[in-house]
PDB file of C-alpha atoms and ligand atoms in Angstrom:
ATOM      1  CA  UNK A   3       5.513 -29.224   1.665  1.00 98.00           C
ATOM      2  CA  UNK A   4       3.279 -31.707   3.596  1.00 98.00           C
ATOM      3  CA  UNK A   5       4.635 -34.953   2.317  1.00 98.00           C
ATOM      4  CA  UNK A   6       8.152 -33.835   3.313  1.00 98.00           C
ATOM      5  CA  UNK A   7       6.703 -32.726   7.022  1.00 98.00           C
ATOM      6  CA  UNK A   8       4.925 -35.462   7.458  1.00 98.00           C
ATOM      7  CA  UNK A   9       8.269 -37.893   6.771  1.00 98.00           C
ATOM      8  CA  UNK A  10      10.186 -35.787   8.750  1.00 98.00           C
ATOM      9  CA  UNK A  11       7.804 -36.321  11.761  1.00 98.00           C
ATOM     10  CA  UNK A  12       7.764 -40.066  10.522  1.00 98.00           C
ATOM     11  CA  UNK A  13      11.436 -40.816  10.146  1.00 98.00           C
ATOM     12  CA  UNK A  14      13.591 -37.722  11.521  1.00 98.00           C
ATOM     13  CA  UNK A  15      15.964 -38.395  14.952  1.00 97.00           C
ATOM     14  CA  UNK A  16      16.642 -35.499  16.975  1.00 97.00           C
ATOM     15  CA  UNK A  17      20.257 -35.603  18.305  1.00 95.00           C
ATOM     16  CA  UNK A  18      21.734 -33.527  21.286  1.00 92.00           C
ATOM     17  CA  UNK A  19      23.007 -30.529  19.237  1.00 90.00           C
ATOM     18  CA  UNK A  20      20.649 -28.940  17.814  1.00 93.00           C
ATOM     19  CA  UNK A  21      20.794 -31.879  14.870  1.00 96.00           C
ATOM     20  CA  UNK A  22      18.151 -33.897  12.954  1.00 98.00           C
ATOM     21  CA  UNK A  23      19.226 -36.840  11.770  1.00 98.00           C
ATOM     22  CA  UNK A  24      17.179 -37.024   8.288  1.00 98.00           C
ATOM     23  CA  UNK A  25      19.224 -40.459   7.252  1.00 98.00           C
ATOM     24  CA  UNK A  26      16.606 -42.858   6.352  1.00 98.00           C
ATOM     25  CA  UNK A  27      14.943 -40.733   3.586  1.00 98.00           C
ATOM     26  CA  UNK A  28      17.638 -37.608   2.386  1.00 98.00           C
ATOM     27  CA  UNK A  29      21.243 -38.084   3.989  1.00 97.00           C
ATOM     28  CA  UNK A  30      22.380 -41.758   3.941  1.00 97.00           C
ATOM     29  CA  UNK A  31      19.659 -43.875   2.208  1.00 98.00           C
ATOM     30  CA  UNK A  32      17.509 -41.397  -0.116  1.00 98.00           C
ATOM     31  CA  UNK A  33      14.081 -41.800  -0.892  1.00 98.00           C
ATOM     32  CA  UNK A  34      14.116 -41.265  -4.728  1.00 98.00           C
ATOM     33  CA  UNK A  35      10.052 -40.350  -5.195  1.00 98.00           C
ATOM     34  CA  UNK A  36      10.654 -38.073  -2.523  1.00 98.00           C
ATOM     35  CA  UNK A  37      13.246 -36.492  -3.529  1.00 98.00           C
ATOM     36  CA  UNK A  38      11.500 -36.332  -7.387  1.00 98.00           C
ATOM     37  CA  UNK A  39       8.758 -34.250  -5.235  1.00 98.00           C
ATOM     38  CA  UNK A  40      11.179 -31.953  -3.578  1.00 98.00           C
ATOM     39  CA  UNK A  41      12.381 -31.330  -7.205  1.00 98.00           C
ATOM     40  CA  UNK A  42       9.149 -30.642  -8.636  1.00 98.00           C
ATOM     41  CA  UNK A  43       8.164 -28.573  -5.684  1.00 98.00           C
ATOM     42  CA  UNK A  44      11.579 -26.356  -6.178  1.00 98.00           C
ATOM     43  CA  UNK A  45      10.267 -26.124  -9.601  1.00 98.00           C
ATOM     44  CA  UNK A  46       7.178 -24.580  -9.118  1.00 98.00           C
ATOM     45  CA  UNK A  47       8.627 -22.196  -6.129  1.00 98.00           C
ATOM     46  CA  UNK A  48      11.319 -21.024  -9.191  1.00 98.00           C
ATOM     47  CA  UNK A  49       8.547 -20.814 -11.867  1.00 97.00           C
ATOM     48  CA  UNK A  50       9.404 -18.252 -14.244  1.00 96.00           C
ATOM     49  CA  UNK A  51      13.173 -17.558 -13.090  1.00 98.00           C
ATOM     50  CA  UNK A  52      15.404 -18.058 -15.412  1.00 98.00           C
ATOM     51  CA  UNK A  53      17.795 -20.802 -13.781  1.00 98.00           C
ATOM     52  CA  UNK A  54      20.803 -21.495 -16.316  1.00 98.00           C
ATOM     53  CA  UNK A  55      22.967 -23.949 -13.465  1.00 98.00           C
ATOM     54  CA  UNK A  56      22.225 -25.214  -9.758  1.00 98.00           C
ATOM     55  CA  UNK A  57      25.276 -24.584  -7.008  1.00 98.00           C
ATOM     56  CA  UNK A  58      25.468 -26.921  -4.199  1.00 98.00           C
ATOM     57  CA  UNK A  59      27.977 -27.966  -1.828  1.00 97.00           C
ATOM     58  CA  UNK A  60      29.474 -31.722  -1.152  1.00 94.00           C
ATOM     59  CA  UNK A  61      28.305 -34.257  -0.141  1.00 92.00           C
ATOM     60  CA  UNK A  62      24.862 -34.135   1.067  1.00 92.00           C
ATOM     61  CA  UNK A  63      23.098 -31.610  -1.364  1.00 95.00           C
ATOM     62  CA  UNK A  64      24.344 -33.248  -4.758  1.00 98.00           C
ATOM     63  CA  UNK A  65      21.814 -35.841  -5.114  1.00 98.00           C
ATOM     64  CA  UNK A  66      19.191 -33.817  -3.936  1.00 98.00           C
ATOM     65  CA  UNK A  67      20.498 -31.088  -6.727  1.00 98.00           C
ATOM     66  CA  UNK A  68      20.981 -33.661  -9.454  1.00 98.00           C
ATOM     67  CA  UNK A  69      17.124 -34.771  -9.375  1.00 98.00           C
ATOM     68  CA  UNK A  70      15.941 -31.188  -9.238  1.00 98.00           C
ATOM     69  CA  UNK A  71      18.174 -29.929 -12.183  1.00 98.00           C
ATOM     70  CA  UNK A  72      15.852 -32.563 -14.341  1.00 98.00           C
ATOM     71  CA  UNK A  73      12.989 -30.230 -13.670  1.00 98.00           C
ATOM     72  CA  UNK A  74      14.869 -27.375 -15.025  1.00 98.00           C
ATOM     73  CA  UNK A  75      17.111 -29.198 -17.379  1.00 98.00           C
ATOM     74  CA  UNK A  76      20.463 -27.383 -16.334  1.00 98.00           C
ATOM     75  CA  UNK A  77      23.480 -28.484 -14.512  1.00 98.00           C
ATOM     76  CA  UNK A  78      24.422 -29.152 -11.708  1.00 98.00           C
ATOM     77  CA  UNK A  79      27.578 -27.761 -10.278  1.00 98.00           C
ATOM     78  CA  UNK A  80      29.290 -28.830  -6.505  1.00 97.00           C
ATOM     79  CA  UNK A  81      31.402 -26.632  -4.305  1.00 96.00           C
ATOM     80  CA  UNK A  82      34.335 -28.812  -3.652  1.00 94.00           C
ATOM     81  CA  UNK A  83      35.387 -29.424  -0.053  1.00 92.00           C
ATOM     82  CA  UNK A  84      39.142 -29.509   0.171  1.00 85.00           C
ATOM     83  CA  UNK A  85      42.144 -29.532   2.302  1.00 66.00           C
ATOM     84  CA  UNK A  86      44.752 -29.381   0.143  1.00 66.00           C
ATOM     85  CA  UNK A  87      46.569 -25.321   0.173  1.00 62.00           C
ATOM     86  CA  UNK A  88      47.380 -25.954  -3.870  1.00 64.00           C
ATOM     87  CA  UNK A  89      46.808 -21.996  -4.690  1.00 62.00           C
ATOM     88  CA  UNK A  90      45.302 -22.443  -7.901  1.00 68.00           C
ATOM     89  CA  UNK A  91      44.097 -19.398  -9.784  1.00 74.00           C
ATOM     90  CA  UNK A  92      41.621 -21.489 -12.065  1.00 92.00           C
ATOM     91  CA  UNK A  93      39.547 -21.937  -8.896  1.00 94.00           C
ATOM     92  CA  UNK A  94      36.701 -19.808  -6.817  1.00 95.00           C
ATOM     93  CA  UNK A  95      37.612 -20.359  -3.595  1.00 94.00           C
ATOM     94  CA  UNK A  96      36.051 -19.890   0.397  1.00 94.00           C
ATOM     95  CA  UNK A  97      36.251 -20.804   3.307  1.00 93.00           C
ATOM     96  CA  UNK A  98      32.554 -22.926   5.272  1.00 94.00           C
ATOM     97  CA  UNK A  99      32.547 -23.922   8.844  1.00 90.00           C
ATOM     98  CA  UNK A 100      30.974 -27.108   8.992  1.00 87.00           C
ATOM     99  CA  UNK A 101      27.623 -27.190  11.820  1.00 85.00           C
ATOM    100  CA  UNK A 102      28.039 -31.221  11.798  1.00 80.00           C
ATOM    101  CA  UNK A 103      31.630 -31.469  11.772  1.00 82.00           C
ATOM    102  CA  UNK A 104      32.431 -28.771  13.717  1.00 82.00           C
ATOM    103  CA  UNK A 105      35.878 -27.535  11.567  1.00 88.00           C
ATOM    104  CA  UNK A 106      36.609 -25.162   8.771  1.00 92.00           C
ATOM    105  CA  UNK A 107      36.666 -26.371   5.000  1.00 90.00           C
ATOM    106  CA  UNK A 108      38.400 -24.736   2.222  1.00 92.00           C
ATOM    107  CA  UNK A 109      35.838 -24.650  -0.573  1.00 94.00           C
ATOM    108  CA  UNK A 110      36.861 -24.507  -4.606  1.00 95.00           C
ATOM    109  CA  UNK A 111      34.837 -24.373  -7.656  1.00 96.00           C
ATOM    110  CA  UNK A 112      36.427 -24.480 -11.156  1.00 94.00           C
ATOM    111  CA  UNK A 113      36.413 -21.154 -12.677  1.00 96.00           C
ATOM    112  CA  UNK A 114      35.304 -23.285 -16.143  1.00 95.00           C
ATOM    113  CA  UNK A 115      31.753 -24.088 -14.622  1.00 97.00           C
ATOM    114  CA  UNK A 116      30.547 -20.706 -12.858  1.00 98.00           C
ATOM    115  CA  UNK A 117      30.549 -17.412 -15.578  1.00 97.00           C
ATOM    116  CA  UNK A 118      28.967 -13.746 -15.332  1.00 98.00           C
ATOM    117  CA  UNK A 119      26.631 -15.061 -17.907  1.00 98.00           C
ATOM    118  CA  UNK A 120      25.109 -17.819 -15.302  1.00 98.00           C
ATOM    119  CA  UNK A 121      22.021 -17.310 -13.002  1.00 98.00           C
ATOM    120  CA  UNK A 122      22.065 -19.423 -10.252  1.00 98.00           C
ATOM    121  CA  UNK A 123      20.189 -21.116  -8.370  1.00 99.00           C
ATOM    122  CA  UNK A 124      21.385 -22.630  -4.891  1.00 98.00           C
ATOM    123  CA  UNK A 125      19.939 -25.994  -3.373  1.00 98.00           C
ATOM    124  CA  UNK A 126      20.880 -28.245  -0.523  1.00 98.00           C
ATOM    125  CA  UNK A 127      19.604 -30.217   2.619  1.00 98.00           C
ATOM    126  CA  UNK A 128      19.602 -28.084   5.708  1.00 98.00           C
ATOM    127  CA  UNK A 129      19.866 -24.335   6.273  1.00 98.00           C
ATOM    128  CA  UNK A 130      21.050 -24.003   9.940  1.00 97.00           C
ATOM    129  CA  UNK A 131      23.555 -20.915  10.838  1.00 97.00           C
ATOM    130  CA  UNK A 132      23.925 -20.759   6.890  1.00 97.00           C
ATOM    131  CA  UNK A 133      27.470 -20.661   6.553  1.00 96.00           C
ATOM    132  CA  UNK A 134      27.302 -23.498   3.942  1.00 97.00           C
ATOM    133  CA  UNK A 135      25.342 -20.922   2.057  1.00 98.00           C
ATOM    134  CA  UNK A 136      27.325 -17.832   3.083  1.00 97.00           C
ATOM    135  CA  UNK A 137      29.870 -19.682   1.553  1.00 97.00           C
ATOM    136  CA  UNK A 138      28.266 -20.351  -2.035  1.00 98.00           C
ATOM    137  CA  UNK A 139      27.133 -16.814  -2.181  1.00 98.00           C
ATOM    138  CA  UNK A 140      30.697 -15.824  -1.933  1.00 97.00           C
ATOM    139  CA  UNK A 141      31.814 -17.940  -4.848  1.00 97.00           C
ATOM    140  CA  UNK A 142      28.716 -17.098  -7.071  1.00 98.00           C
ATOM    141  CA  UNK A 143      29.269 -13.275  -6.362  1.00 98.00           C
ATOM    142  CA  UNK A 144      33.047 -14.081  -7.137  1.00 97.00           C
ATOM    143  CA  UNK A 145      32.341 -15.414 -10.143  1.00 97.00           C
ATOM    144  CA  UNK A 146      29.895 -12.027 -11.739  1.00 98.00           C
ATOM    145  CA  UNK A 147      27.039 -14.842 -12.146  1.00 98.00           C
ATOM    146  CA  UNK A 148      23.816 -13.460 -10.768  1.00 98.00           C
ATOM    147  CA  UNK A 149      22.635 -15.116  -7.678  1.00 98.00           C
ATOM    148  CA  UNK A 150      18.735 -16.117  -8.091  1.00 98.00           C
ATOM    149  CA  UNK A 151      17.761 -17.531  -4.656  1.00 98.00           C
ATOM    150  CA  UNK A 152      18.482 -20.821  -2.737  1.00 98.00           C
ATOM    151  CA  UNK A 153      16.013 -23.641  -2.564  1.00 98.00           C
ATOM    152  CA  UNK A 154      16.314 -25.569   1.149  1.00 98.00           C
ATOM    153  CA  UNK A 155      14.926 -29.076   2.082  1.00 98.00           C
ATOM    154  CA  UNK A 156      14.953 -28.390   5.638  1.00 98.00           C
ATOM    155  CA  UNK A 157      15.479 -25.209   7.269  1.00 98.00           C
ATOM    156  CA  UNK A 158      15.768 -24.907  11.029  1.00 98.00           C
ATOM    157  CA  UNK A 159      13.986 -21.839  11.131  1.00 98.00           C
ATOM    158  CA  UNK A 160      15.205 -21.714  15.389  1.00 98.00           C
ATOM    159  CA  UNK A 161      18.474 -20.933  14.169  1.00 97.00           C
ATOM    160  CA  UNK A 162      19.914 -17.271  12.660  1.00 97.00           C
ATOM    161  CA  UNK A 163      21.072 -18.894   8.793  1.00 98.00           C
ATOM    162  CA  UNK A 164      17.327 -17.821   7.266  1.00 98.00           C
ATOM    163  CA  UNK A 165      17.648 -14.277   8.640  1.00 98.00           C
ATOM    164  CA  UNK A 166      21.101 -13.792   7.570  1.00 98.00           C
ATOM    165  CA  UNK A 167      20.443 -14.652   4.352  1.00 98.00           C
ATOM    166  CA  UNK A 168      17.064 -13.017   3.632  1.00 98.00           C
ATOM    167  CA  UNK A 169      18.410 -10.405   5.532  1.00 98.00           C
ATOM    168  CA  UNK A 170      21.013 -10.249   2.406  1.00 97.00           C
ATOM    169  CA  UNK A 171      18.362 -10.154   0.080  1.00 98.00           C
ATOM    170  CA  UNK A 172      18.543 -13.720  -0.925  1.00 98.00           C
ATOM    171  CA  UNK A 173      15.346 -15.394  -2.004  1.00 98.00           C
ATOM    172  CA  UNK A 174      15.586 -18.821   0.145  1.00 98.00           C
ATOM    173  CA  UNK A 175      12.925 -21.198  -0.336  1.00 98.00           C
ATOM    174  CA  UNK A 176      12.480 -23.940   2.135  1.00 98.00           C
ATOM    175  CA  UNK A 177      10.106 -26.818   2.032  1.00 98.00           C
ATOM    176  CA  UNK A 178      10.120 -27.771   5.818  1.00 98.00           C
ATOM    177  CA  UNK A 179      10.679 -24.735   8.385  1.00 98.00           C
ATOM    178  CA  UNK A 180      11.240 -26.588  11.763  1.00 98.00           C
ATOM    179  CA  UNK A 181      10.226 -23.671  14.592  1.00 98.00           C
ATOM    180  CA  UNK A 182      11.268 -26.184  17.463  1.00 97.00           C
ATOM    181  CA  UNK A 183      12.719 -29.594  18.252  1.00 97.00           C
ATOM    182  CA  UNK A 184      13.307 -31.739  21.297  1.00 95.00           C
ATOM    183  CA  UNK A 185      13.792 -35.049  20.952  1.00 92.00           C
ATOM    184  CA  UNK A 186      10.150 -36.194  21.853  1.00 90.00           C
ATOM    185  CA  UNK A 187       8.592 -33.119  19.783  1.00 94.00           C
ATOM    186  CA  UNK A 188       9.156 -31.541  16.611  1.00 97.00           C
ATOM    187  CA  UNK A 189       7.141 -28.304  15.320  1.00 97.00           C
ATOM    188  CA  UNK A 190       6.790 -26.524  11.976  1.00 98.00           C
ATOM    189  CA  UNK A 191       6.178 -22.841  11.309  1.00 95.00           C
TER     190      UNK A 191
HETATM  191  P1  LIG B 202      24.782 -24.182   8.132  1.00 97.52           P
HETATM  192  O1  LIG B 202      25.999 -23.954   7.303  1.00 97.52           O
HETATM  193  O2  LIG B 202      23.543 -23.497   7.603  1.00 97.52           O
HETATM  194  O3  LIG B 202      25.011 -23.947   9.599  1.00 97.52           O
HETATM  195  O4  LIG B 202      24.489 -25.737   8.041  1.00 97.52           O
HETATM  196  C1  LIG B 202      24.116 -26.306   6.807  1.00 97.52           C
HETATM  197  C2  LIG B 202      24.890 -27.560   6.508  1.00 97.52           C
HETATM  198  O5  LIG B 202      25.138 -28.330   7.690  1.00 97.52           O
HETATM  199  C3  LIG B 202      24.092 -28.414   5.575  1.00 97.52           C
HETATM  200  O6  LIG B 202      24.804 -28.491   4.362  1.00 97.52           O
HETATM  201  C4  LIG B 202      23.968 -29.761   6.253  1.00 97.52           C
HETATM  202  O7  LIG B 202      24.769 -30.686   5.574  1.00 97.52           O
HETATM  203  C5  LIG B 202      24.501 -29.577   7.644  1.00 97.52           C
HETATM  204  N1  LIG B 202      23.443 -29.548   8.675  1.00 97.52           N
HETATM  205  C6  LIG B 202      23.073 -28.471   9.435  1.00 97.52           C
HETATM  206  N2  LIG B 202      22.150 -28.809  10.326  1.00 97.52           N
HETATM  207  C7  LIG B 202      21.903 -30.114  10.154  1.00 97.52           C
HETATM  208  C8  LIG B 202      21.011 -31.036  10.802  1.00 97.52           C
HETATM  209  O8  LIG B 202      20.254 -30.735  11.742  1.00 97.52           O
HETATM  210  N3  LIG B 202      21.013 -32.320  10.323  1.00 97.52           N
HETATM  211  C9  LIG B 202      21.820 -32.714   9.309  1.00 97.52           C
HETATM  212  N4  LIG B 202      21.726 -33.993   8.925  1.00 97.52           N
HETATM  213  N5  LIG B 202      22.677 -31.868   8.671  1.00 97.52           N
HETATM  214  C10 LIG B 202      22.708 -30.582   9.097  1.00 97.52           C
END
């Protein structure tokens, strides 16, 4: 998606770590007519599937997955991030190790709001190693719902999550595949 390169190239902060800081447009402040684009553009990628609720994790992906559920006029569902060890059977439940906070999270989802009559489709910001989306996949296969690919703003295609998961036979969709990054220049496949 060229508007969403070119703002990257504009905007984006590479940070040691293998982390672009994407704060002035998608993670902190958030550029609403971009992000109505990104929406659109997941909407067209998904033409034709039949998308019955959006999965995403906290906090990052939500708004992003709130605008593009208006394009397919479902809801939107969030994977909890919690620490408390309540063992509640009402709940889907796994475990994410965070890439930007560098710790484990437990992860819940209400049993109410994911069912084996669902199709799903997954969204959020980044794709790196892809354990945030390891970690969805687990609850949606929990749940019986079928899983019917994962749209991704930003996908650092220089790290393993992309194979993994296509590797899974995952549809993933990303809008911005970074192939390298230094913090003078950035490249796209
Ligand atoms: P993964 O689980 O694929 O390793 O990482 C995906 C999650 O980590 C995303 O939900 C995103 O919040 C965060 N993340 C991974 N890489 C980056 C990055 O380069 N920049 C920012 N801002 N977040 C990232």
């Amino acid at each position: 998606m060229e508007l969403l390169k070119q703002r990257i190239l504009k905007d984006g902060i590479v940070r040691p770590g293998n982390v672009l800081k994407v704060d002035s447009f998608l993670n902190h402040q958030m550029d609403i007519p971009l992000i109505n684009e990104i929406g659109k553009e997941f909407r067209h990628r998904f033409e034709g599937v039949p998308v019955t609720r959006i999965l995403t994790i906290e906090a990052s992906g939500i708004g992003i997955a709130c605008i593009t559920a208006q394009y397919f006029n479902v809801p939107v569902v969030f994977a909890k991030k919690t620490q408390s060890l309540n063992l509640d059977s009402a709940l889907f439940r796994t475990k994410v190790q965070s890439f930007t906070h560098n710790r484990i999270y437990d992860v819940v989802l209400s049993k109410k709001y994911l069912t084996p009559d669902d199709h799903v489709l997954l969204i959020d910001d980044f794709l790196a190693n892809g354990n945030a989306l390891m970690g969805l996949i687990d609850i949606v296969k929990e749940s019986g719902a079928t899983l019917e690919g994962a749209g991704i703003v930003i996908e650092k295609g220089f790290q393993d999550g992309g194979r993994r998961i296509r590797n899974m036979g995952v549809r993933v969709e990303s809008l911005a595949i970074i192939d390298s990054m230094t913090e003078d220049s950035l490249t796209f496949r």
